CSV table of C-alpha atoms in Angstrom, one decimal:
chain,number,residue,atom,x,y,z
A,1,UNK,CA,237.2,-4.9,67.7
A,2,UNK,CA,237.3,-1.4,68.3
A,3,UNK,CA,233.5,-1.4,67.7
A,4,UNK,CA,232.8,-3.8,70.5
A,5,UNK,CA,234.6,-2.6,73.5
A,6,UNK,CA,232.9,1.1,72.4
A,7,UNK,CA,229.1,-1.0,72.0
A,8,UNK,CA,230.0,-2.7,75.2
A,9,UNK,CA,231.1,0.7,77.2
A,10,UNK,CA,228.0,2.3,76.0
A,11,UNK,CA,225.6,-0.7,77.4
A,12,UNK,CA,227.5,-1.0,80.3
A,13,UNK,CA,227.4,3.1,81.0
A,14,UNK,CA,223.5,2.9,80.3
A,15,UNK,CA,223.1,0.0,82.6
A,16,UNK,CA,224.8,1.9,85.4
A,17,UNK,CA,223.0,5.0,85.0
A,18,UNK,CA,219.6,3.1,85.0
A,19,UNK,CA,220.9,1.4,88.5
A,20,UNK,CA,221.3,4.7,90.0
A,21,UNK,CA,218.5,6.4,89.0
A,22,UNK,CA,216.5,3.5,90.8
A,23,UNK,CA,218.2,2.7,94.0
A,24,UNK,CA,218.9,7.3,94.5
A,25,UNK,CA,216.4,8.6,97.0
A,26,UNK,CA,213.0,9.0,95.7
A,27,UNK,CA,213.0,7.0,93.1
A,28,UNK,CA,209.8,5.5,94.1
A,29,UNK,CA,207.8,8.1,93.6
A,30,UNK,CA,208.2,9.9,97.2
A,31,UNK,CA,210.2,13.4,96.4
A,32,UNK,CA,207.6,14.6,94.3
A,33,UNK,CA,204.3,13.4,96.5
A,34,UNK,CA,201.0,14.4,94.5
A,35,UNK,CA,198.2,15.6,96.8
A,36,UNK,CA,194.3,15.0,95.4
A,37,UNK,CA,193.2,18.4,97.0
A,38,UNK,CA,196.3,21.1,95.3
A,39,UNK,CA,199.6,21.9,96.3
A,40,UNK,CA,201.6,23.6,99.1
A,41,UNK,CA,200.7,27.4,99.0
A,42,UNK,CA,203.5,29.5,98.0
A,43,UNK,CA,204.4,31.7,101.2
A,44,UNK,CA,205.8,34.6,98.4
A,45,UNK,CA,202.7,35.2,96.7
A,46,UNK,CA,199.3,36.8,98.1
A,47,UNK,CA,196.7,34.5,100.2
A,48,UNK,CA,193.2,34.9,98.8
A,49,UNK,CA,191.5,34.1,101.7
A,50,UNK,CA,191.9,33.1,105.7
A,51,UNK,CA,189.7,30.4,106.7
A,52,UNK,CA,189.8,30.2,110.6
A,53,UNK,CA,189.4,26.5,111.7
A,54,UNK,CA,188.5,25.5,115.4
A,55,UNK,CA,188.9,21.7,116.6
A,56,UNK,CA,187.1,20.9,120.1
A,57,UNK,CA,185.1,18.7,121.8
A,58,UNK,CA,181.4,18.9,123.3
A,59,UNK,CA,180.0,18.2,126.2
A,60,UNK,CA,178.0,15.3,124.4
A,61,UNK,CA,181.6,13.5,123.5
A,62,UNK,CA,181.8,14.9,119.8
A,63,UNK,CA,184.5,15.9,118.3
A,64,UNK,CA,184.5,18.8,115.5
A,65,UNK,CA,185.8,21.2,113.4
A,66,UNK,CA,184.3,24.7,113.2
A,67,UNK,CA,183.2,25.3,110.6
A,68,UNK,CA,182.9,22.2,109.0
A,69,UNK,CA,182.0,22.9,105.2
A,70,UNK,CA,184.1,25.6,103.2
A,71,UNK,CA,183.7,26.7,99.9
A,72,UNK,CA,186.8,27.8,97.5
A,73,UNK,CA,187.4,28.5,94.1
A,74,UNK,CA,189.7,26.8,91.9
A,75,UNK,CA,192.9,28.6,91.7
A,76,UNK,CA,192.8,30.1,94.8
A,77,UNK,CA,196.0,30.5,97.5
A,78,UNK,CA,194.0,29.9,101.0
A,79,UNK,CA,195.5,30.2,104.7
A,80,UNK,CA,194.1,27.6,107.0
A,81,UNK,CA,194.5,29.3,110.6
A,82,UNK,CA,194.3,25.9,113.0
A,83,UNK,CA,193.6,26.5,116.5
A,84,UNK,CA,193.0,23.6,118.9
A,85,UNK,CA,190.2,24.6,121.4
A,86,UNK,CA,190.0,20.8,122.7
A,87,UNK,CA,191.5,19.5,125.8
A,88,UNK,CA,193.2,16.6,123.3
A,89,UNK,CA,195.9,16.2,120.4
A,90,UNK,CA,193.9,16.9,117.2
A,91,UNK,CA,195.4,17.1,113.8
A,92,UNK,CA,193.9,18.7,110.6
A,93,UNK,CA,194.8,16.7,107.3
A,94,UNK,CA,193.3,17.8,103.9
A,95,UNK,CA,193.2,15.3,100.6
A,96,UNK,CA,190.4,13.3,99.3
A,97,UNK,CA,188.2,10.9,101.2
A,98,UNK,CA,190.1,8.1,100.2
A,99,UNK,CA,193.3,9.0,100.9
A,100,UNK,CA,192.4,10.3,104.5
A,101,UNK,CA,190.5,6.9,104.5
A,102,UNK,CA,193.9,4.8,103.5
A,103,UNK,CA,195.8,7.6,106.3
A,104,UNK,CA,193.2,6.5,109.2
A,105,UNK,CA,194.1,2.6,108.7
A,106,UNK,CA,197.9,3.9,109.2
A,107,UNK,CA,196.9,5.5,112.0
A,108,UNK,CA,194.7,2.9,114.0
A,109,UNK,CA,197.9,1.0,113.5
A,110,UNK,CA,200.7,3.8,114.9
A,111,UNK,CA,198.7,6.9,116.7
A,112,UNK,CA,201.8,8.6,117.7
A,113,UNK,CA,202.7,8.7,113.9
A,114,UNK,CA,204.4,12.0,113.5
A,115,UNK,CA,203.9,13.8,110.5
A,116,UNK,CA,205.6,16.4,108.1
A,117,UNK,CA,203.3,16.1,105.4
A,118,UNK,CA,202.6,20.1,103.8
A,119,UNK,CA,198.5,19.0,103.6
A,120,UNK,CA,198.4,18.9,107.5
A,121,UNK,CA,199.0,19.1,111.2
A,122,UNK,CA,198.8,17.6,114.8
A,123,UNK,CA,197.9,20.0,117.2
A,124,UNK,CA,197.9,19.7,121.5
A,125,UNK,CA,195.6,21.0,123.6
A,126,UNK,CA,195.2,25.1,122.8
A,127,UNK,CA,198.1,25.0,119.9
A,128,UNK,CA,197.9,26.4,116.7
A,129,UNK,CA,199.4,26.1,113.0
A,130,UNK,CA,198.8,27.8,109.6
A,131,UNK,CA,198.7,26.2,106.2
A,132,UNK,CA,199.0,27.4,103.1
A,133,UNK,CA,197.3,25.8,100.8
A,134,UNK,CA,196.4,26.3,97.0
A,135,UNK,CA,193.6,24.3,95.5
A,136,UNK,CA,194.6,23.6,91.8
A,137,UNK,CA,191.8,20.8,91.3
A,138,UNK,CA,188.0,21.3,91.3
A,139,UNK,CA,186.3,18.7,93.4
A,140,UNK,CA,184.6,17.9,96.9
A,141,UNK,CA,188.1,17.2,99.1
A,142,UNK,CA,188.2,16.3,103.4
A,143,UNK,CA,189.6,17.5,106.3
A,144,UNK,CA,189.8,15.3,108.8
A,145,UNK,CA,191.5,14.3,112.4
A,146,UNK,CA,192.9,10.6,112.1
A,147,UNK,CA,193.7,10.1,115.7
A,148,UNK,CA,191.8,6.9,116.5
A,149,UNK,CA,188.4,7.3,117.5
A,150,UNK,CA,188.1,10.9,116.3
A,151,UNK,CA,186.9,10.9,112.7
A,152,UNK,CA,184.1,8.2,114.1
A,153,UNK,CA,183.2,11.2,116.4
A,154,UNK,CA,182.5,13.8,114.1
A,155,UNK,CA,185.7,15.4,113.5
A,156,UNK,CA,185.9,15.9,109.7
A,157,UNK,CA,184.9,18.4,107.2
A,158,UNK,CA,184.6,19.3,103.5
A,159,UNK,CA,186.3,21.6,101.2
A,160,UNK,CA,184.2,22.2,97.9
A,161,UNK,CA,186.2,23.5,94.8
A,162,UNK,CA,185.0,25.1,92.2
């Protein structure tokens, strides 16, 4: 008898635990967000490198980012220095080209989306932002701006790890 009620507080103690752990916050996968391109910089430790990144518009209705094609190696801490040069909201938002892809669909649906996401930012008209970023993963990653009608206009770029 004994036996029982201590099996039966056991199961029941298990199945509780296993109840929280799935409905607490982040149980699906969202407090600990892997990114294709790295991970957050740490802002404690040294930046390898500044890459300066200009987002405008032309005269001939493109949109682009200056440069557009940047080079790192693997390993290395980098600070993106974002300056908006355009006369419209741009945003800068590094992963591979199918996540950006799956992000633009999100967008096309909500352009006012805010974001908080450590791989980018949305800039106005002659703002700026840093971010620190370290590339853990070799590979050919994107930057891109997702505002609707943007990317189709030129505005994205590549980040080749090696």
């Amino acid at each position: 008898m004994v036996r029982m009620s201590t099996l039966a507080g056991v199961i029941g103690a298990l199945a509780l635990s296993t109840t929280m752990a799935l409905a607490a916050p982040g149980a699906q996968g969202h407090s600990h967000k892997s990114f294709a391109a790295g991970e957050p910089g740490d802002q404690s430790k040294p930046v390898v490198r500044t890459v300066e990144v200009s987002m405008k518009e032309t005269d001939d209705a493109k949109m682009l980012f200056e440069p557009n094609r940047v080079e790192i190696k693997r390993g290395e801490q980098v600070k993106f220095v974002l300056k908006n040069a355009g006369k419209v909201d741009h945003e800068f938002m590094l992963d591979s080209v199918a996540n950006n892809a799956k992000h633009k669909i999100q967008m096309e649906k909500n352009p006012d989306m805010e974001h908080d996401d450590p791989n980018g930012a949305r800039l106005a008209p002659n703002g700026s932002n840093e971010i620190i970023w370290r590339f853990t993963k070799a590979g050919t990653f994107e930057f891109a701006c997702l505002i609707p009608g943007h990317y189709e206009s030129g505005m994205h770029g590549t980040v080749v790890v090696k």
